[in-house]
Tab-separated table of C-alpha atoms and ligand atoms in Angstrom:
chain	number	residue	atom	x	y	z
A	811	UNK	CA	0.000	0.000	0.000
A	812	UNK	CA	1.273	3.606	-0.789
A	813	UNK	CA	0.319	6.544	0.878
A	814	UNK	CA	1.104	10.065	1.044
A	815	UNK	CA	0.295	11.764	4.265
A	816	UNK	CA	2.811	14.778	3.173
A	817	UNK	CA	0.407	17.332	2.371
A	818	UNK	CA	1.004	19.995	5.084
A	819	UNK	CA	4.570	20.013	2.547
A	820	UNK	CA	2.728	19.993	-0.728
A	821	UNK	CA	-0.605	18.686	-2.378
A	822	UNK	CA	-0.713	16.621	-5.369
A	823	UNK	CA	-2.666	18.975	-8.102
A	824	UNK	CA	-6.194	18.315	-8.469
A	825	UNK	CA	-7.297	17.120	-12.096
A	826	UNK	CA	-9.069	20.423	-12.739
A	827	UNK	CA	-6.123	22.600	-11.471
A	828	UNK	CA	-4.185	21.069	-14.449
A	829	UNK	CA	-6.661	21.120	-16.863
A	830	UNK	CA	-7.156	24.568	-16.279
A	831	UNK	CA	-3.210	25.394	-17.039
A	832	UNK	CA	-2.894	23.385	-20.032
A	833	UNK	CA	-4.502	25.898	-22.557
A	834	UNK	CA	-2.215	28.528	-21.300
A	835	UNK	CA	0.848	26.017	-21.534
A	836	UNK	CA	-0.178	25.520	-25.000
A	837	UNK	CA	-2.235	27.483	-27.549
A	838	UNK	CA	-3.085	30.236	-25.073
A	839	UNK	CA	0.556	31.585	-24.706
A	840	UNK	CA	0.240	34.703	-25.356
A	841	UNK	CA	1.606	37.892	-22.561
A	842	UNK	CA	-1.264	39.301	-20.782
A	843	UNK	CA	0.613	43.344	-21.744
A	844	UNK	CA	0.234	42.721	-25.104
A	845	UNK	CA	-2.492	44.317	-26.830
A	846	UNK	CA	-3.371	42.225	-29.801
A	847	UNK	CA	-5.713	39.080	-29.004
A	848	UNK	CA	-3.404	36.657	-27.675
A	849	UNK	CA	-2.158	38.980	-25.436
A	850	UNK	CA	-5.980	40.244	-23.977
A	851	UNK	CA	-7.133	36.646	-23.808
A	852	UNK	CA	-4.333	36.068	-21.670
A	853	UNK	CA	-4.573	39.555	-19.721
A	854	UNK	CA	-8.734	38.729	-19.312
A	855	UNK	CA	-7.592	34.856	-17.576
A	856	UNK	CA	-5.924	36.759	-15.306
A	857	UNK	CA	-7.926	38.906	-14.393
A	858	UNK	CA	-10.625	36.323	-14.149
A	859	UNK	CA	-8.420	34.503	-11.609
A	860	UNK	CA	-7.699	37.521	-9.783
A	861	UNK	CA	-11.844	37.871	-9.377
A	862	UNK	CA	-12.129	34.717	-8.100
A	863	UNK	CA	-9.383	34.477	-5.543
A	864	UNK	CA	-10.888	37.812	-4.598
A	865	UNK	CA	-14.357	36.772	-4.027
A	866	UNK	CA	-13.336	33.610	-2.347
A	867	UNK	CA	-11.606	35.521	0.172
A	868	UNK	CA	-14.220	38.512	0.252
A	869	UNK	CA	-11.767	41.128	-0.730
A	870	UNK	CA	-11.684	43.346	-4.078
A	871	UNK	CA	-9.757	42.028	-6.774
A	872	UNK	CA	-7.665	45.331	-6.792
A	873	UNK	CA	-6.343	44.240	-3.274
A	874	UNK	CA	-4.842	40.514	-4.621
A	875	UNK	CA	-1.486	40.782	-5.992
A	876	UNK	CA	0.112	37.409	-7.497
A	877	UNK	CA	3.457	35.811	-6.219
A	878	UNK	CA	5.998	33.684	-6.747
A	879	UNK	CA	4.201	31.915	-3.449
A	880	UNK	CA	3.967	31.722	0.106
A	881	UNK	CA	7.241	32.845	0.863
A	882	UNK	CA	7.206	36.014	-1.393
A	883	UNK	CA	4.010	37.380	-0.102
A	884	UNK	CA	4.996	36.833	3.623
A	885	UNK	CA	8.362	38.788	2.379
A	886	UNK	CA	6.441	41.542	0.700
A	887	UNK	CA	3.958	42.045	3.468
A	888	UNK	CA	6.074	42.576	6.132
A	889	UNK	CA	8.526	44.666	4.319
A	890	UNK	CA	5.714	46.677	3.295
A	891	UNK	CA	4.430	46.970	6.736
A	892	UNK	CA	8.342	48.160	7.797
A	893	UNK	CA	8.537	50.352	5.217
A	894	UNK	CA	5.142	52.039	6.515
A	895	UNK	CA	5.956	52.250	9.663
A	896	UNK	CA	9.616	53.658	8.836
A	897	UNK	CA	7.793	56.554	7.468
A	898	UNK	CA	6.247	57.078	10.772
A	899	UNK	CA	9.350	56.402	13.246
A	900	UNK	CA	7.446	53.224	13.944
A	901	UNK	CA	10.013	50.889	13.675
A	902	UNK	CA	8.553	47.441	16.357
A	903	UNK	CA	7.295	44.389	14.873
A	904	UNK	CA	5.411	42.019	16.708
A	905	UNK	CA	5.377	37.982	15.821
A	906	UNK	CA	5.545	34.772	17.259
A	907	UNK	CA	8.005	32.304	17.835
A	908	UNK	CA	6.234	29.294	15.995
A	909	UNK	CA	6.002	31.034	12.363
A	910	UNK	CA	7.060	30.062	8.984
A	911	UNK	CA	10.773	30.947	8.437
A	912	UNK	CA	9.245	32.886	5.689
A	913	UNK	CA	8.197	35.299	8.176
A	914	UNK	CA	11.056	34.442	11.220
A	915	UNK	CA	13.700	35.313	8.828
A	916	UNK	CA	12.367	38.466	7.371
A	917	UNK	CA	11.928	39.367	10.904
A	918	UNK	CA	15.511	38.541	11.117
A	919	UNK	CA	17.025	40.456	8.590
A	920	UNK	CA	14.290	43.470	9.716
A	921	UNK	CA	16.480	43.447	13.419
A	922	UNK	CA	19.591	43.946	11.374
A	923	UNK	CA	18.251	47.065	10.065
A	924	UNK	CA	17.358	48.366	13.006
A	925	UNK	CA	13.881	47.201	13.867
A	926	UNK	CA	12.680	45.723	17.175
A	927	UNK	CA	11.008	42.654	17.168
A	928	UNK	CA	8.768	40.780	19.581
A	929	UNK	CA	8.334	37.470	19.133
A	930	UNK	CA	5.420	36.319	21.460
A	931	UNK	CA	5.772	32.463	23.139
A	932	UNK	CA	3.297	29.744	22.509
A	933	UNK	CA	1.459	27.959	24.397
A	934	UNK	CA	1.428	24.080	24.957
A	935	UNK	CA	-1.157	23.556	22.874
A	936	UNK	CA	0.208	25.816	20.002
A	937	UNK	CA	-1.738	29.021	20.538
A	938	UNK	CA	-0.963	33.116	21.048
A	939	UNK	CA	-3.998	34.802	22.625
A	940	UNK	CA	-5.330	38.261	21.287
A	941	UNK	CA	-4.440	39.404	24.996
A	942	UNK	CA	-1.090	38.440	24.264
A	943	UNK	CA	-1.084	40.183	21.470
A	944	UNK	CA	-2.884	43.301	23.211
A	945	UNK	CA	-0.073	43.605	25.767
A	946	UNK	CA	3.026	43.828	23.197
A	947	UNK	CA	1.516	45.973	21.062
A	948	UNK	CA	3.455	49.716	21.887
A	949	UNK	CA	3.287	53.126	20.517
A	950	UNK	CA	5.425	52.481	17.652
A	951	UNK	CA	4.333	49.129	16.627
A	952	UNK	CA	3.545	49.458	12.804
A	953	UNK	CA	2.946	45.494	12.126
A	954	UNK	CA	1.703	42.353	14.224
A	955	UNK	CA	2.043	39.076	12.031
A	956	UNK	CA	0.179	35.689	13.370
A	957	UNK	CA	-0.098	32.626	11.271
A	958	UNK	CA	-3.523	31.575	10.728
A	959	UNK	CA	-2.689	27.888	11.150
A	960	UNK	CA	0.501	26.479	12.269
A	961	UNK	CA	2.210	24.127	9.362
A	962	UNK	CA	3.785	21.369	11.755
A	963	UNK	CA	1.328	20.620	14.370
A	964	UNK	CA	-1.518	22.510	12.456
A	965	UNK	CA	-2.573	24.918	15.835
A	966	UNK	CA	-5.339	27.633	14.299
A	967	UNK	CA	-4.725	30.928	16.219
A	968	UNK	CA	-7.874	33.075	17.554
A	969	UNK	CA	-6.879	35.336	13.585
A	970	UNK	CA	-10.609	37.016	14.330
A	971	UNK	CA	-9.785	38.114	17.667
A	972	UNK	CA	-6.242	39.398	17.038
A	973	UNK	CA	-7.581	41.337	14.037
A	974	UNK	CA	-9.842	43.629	16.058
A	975	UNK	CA	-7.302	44.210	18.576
A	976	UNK	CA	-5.121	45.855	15.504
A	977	UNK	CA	-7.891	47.530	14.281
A	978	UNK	CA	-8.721	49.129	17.493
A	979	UNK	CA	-5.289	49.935	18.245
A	980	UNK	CA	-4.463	51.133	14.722
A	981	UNK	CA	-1.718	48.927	13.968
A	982	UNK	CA	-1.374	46.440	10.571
A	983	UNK	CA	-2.093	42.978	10.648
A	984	UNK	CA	-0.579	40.411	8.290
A	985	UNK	CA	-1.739	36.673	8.508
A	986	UNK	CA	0.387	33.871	6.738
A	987	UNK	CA	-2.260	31.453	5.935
A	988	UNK	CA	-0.815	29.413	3.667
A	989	UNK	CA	-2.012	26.002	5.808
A	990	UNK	CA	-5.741	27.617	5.917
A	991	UNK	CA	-7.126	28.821	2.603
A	992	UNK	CA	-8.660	26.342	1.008
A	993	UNK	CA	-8.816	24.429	3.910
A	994	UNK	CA	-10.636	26.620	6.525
A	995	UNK	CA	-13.301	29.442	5.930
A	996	UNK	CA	-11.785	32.992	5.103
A	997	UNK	CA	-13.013	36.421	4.965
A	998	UNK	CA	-10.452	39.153	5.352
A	999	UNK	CA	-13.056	41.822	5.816
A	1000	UNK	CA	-14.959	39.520	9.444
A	1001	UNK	CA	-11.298	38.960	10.499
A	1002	UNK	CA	-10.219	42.520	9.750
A	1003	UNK	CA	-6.696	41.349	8.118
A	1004	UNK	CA	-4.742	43.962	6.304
A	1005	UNK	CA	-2.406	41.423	4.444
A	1006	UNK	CA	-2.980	37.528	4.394
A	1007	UNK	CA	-0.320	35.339	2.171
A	1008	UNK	CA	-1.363	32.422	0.656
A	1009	UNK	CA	0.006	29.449	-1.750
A	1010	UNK	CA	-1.507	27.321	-3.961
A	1011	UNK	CA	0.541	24.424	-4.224
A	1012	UNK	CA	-0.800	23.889	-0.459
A	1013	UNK	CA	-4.678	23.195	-1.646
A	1014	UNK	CA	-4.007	20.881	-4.890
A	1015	UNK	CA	-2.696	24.041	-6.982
A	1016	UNK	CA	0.676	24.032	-8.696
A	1017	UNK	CA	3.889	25.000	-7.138
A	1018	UNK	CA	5.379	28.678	-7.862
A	1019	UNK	CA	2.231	30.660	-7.199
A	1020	UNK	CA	1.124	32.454	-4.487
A	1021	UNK	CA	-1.185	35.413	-3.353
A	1022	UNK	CA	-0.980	38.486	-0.944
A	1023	UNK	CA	-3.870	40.082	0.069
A	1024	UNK	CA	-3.317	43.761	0.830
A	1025	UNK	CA	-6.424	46.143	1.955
A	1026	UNK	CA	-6.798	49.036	-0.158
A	1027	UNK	CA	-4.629	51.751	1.400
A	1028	UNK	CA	-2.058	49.170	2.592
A	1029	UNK	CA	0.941	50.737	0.341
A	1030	UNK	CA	3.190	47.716	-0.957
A	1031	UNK	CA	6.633	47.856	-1.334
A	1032	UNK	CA	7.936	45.995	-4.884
A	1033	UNK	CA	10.217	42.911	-4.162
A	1034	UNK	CA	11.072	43.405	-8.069
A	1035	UNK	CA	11.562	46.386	-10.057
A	1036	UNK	CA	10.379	46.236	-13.662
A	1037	UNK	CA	7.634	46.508	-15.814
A	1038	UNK	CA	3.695	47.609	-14.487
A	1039	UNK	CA	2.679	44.573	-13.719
A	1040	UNK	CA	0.221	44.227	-10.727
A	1041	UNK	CA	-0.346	47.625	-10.227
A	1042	UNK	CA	3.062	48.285	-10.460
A	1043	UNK	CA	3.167	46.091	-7.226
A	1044	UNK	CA	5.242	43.443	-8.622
A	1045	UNK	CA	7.005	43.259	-12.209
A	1046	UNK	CA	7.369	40.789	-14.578
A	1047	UNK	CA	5.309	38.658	-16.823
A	1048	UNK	CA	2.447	37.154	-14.777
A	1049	UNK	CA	2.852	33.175	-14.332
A	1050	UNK	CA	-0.536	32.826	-16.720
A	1051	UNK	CA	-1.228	28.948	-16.250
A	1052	UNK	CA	0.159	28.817	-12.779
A	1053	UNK	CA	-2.531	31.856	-11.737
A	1054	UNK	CA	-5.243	30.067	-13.953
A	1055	UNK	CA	-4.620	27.138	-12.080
A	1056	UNK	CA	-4.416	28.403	-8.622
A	1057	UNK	CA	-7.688	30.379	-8.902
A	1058	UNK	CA	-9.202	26.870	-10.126
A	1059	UNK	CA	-7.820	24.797	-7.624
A	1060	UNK	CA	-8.534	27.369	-4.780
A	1061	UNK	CA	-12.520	27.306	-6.203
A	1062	UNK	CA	-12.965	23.637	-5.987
A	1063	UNK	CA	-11.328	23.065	-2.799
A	1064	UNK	CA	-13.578	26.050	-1.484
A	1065	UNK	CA	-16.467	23.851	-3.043
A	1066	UNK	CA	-15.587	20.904	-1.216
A	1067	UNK	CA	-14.507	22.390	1.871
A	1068	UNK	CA	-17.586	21.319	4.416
A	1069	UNK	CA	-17.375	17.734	3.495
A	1070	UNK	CA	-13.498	17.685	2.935
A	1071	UNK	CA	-13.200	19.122	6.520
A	1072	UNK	CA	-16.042	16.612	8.016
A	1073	UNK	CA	-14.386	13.859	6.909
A	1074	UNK	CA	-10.877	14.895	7.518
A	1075	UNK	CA	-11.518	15.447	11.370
A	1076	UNK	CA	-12.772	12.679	11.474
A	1077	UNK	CA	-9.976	10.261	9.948
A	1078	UNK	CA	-7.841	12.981	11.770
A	1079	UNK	CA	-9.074	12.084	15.027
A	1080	UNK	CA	-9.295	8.432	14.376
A	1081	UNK	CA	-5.347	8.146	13.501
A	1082	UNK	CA	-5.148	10.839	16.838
A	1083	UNK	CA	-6.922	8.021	19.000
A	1084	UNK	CA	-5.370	5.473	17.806
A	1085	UNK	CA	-1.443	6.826	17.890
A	1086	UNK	CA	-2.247	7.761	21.733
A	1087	UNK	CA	-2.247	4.388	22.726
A	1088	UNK	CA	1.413	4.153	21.679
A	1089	UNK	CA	3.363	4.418	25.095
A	1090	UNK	CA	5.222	7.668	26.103
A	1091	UNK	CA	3.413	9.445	23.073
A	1092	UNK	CA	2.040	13.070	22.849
A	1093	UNK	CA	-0.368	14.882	20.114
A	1094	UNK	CA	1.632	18.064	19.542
A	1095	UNK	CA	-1.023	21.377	19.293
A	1096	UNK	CA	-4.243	21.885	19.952
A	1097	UNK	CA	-7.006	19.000	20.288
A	1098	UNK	CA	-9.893	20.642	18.805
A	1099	UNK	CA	-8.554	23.625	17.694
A	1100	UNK	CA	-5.840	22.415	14.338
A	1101	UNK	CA	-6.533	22.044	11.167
A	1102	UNK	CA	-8.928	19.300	9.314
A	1103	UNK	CA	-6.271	16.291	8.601
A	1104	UNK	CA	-2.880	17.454	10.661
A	1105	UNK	CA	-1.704	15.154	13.262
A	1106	UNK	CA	1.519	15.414	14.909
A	1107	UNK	CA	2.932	13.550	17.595
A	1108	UNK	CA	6.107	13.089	19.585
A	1109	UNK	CA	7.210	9.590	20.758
A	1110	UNK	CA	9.512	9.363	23.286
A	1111	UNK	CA	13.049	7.852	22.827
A	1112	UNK	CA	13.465	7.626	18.874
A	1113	UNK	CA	14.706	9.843	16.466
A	1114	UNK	CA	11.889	11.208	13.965
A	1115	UNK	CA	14.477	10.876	10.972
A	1116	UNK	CA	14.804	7.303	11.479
A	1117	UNK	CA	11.006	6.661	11.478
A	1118	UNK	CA	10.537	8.826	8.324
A	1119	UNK	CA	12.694	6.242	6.777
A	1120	UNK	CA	11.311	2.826	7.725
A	1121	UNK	CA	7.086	4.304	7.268
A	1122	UNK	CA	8.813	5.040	3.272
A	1123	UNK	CA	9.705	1.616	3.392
A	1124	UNK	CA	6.308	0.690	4.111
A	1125	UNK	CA	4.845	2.841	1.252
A	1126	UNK	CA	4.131	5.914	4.310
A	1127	UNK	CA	5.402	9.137	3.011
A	1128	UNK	CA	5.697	11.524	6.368
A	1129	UNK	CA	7.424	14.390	7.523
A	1130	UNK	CA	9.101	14.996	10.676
A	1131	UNK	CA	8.137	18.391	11.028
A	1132	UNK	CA	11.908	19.464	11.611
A	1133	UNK	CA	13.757	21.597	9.851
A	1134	UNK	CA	17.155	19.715	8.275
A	1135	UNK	CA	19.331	23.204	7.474
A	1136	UNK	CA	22.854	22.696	6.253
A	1137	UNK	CA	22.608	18.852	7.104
A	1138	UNK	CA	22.428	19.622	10.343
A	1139	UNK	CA	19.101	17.595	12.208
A	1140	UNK	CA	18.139	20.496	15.038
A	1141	UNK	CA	14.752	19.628	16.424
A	1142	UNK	CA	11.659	21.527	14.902
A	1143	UNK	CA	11.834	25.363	16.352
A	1144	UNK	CA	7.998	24.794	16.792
A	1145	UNK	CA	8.175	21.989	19.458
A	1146	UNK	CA	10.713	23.902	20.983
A	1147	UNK	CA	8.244	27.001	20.900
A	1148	UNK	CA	5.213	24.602	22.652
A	1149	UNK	CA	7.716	23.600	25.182
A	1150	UNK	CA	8.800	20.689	24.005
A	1151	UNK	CA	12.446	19.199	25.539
A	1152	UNK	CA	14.993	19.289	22.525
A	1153	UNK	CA	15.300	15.423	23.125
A	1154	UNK	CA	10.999	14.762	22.610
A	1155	UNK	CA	11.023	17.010	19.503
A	1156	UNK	CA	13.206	14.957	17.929
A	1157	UNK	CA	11.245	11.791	17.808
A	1158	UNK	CA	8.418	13.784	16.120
A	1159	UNK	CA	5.820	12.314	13.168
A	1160	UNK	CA	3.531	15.018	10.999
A	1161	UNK	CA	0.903	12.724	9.403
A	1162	UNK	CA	-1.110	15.301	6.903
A	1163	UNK	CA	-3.719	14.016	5.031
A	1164	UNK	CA	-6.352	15.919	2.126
A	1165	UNK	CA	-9.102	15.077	0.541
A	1166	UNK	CA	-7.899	12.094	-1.809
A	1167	UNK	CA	-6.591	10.273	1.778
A	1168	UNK	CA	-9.031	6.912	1.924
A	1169	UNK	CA	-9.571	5.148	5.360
A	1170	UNK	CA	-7.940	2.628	4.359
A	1171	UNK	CA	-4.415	4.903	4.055
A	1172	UNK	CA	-5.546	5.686	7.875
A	1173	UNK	CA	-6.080	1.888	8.637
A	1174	UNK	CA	-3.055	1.284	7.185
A	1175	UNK	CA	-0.642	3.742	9.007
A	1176	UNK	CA	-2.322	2.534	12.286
A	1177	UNK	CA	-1.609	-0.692	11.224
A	1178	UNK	CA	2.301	0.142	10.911
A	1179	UNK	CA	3.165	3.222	12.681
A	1180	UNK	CA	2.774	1.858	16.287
A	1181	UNK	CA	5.486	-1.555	15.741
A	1182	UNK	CA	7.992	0.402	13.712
A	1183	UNK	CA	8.148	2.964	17.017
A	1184	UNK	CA	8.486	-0.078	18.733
A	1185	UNK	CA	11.318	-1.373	16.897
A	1186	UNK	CA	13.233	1.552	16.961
A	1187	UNK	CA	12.600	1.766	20.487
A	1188	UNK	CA	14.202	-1.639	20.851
A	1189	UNK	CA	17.079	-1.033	19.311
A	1190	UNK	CA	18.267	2.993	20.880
A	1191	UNK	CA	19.975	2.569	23.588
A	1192	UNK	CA	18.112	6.080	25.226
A	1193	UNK	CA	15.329	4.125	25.494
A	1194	UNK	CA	16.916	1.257	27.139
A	1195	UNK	CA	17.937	4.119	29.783
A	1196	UNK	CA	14.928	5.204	30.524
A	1197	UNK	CA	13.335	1.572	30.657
A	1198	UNK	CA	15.794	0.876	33.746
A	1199	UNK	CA	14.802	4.441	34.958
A	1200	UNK	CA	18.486	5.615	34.212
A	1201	UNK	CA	17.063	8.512	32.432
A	1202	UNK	CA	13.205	9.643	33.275
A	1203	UNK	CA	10.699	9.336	30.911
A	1204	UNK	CA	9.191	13.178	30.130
A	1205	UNK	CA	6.243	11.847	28.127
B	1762	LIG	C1	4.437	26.297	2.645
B	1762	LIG	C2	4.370	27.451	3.553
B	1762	LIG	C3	4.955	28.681	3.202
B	1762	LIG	C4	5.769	28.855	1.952
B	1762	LIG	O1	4.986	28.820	0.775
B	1762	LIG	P1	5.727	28.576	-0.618
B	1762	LIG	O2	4.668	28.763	-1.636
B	1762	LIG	O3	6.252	27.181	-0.571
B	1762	LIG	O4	6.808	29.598	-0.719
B	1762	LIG	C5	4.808	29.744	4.064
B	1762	LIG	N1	4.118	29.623	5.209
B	1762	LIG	C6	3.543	28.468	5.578
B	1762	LIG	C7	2.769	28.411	6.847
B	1762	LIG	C8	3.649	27.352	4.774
B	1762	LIG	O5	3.078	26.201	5.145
């Protein structure tokens, strides 16, 4: 049996996301700032995307700019927001310590310019209170950035709440919610968000296309200096079947989205109920509160890397949830962030499924999940310590 339980990494594309790319792969080529016909029936799909990633988020299709992705947009909108503020002397950024490194490194390079940054904690179960949020927020705070929903243990933050405390206090609010749209419902105007990134390739859209939101009056700052395109927001010819696509893919998964999400809680919270009975084992994030389909556990005494390997043996295709930079293994910065001990975030497992996971994919990984832990655990010799109470068990 094969399956893929990677989607929280990427989603396979849906069969009407390609099929809405391949005219513009093929006889539809033309460049949407040309003026003859090629290049207006190009210009008009575009534009017919951009209307219906607008209306599916309840925004104006004059605020939706298309990226390269995810990352981009999270770049844009918070350099936008620091270039704002700039203008004002506002030069604090508020964050949290669980986010994408799309938005953790921006931050970072933000500090080196001079900027302040706040990074809130999390709490156990993966979530940042608007309170929390309330309390950091000082005079010359010109951006707070929350995820929506957390990408390794799939934790959905209170986005509503946190929006109205910006509003009130007059400071910009950017969402990366990459893991949510398509997935969740979204409407930038109820959560008051002045920038939201998204991505398609993370709700059966292709790879290399993304979207920021930004609410009209929310200057943006161009990443890329060129021609007009985007409102002169970000230059260069417009990825035509990759927009086509995404605005596609993000329709039909908005179409599906109350049965998707039924059915993924409750596969979700089958493979939840049944990984809990594996000894010394711990559902990372929030219970109730996560995503439709994320589970993510730490089991106590093995190293996630190893177990990544054997489940692909076994046709599984997982993710630890940590971060492997320069070949270096460090444990996840997110389990770290919800108070995990450096040694339990290692032995972590992100199972993520979507809407093409069957039961029987769920059946199966309960079926093998639970004696390759064992097995590893027979054969590390940290467990052995902690079996003769040499070293305590923490889970
Ligand atoms: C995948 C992801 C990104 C990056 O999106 P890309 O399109 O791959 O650049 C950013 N934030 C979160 C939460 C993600 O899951």
């Amino acid at each position: 049996m094969f399956v893929y339980a990677d989607n929280a990494a990427t989603t396979k594309m849906s069969r009407a996301a390609v099929e809405a790319m391949l005219p513009y792969l093929d006889e539809a080529y033309g460049n949407p700032s040309s003026l003859h016909t090629a290049g207006q029936r190009a210009s008009a799909a575009v534009q017919s995307a951009r209307n219906t990633v607008a209306e599916l988020l309840h925004a104006d299709p004059k605020e939706i700019i298309f990226t390269s992705g995810g990352s981009e947009a999270d770049n844009q909108a918070i350099l936008s927001a620091a270039a704002l503020g700039a203008k004002h002397g506002k030069k604090h950024l508020i964050s949290t310590a669980f986010e994408h490194h799309a938005v953790l490194h921006t931050l970072r390079k933000l500090e080196k310019d001079g900027y302040e940054v706040t990074l809130l904690p999390v709490h156990e179960n993966g979530i940042v209170t608007a309170e929390e949020v309330a309390a950091a927020i000082r005079d010359d705070t010109c951006l707070v950035s929350v995820m929506f929903a957390n990408n390794e243990i799939g934790s959905i933050q209170p986005i509503g709440e946190i929006g109205a405390v910006c509003r009130k206090r007059g400071v910009l609010f950017h969402t990366d919610a990459v893991q949510a749209v398509g997935h969740v419902p979204i409407d930038v105007q109820a959560l008051q968000v002045d920038l939201l990134s998204l991505s398609a390739h993370k709700f059966h859209g292709p790879k290399g296309v993304g979207v920021l939101y930004a609410r009209r009056g929310v200057l943006l700052t161009s990443l890329i200096e060129g021609g007009a395109q985007e409102r002169g927001k970000r230059a260069g010819t417009e990825n035509v079947p990759g927009i086509v696509s995404a605005a596609a893919a993000l329709r039909e998964s908005c179409d599906h989205m109350a049965e998707t999400s039924a059915r993924l809680i409750r596969l979700g919270n089958k493979l939840i109920d049944g990984l809990r009975t594996v000894p010394h084992a711990a559902l990372n994030g929030d219970a109730v509160q996560r995503l439709p389909g994320n589970v993510n556990f730490c089991f106590e005494g093995i190293e996630g890397e190893s177990l990544l390997l054997l489940l692909d043996q076994r046709g599984i295709e997982a993710s630890s949830g940590s971060a492997c930079t320069s070949g270096a293994l460090d444990p996840s910065h997110v389990l770290l962030a919800i108070g995990r001990p450096h040694e339990v975030a290692h032995g972590s497992l992100r199972l993520s499924l979507s809407r093409y996971t069957t039961e029987e994919e769920v059946d199966y990984m309960l079926s093998e999940i639970p004696p390759v832990v064992e097995y590893l655990r027979e054969m590390s010799p940290v467990w052995k310590d902690m079996e003769r109470g040499v070293k305590p068990h923490l889970l």
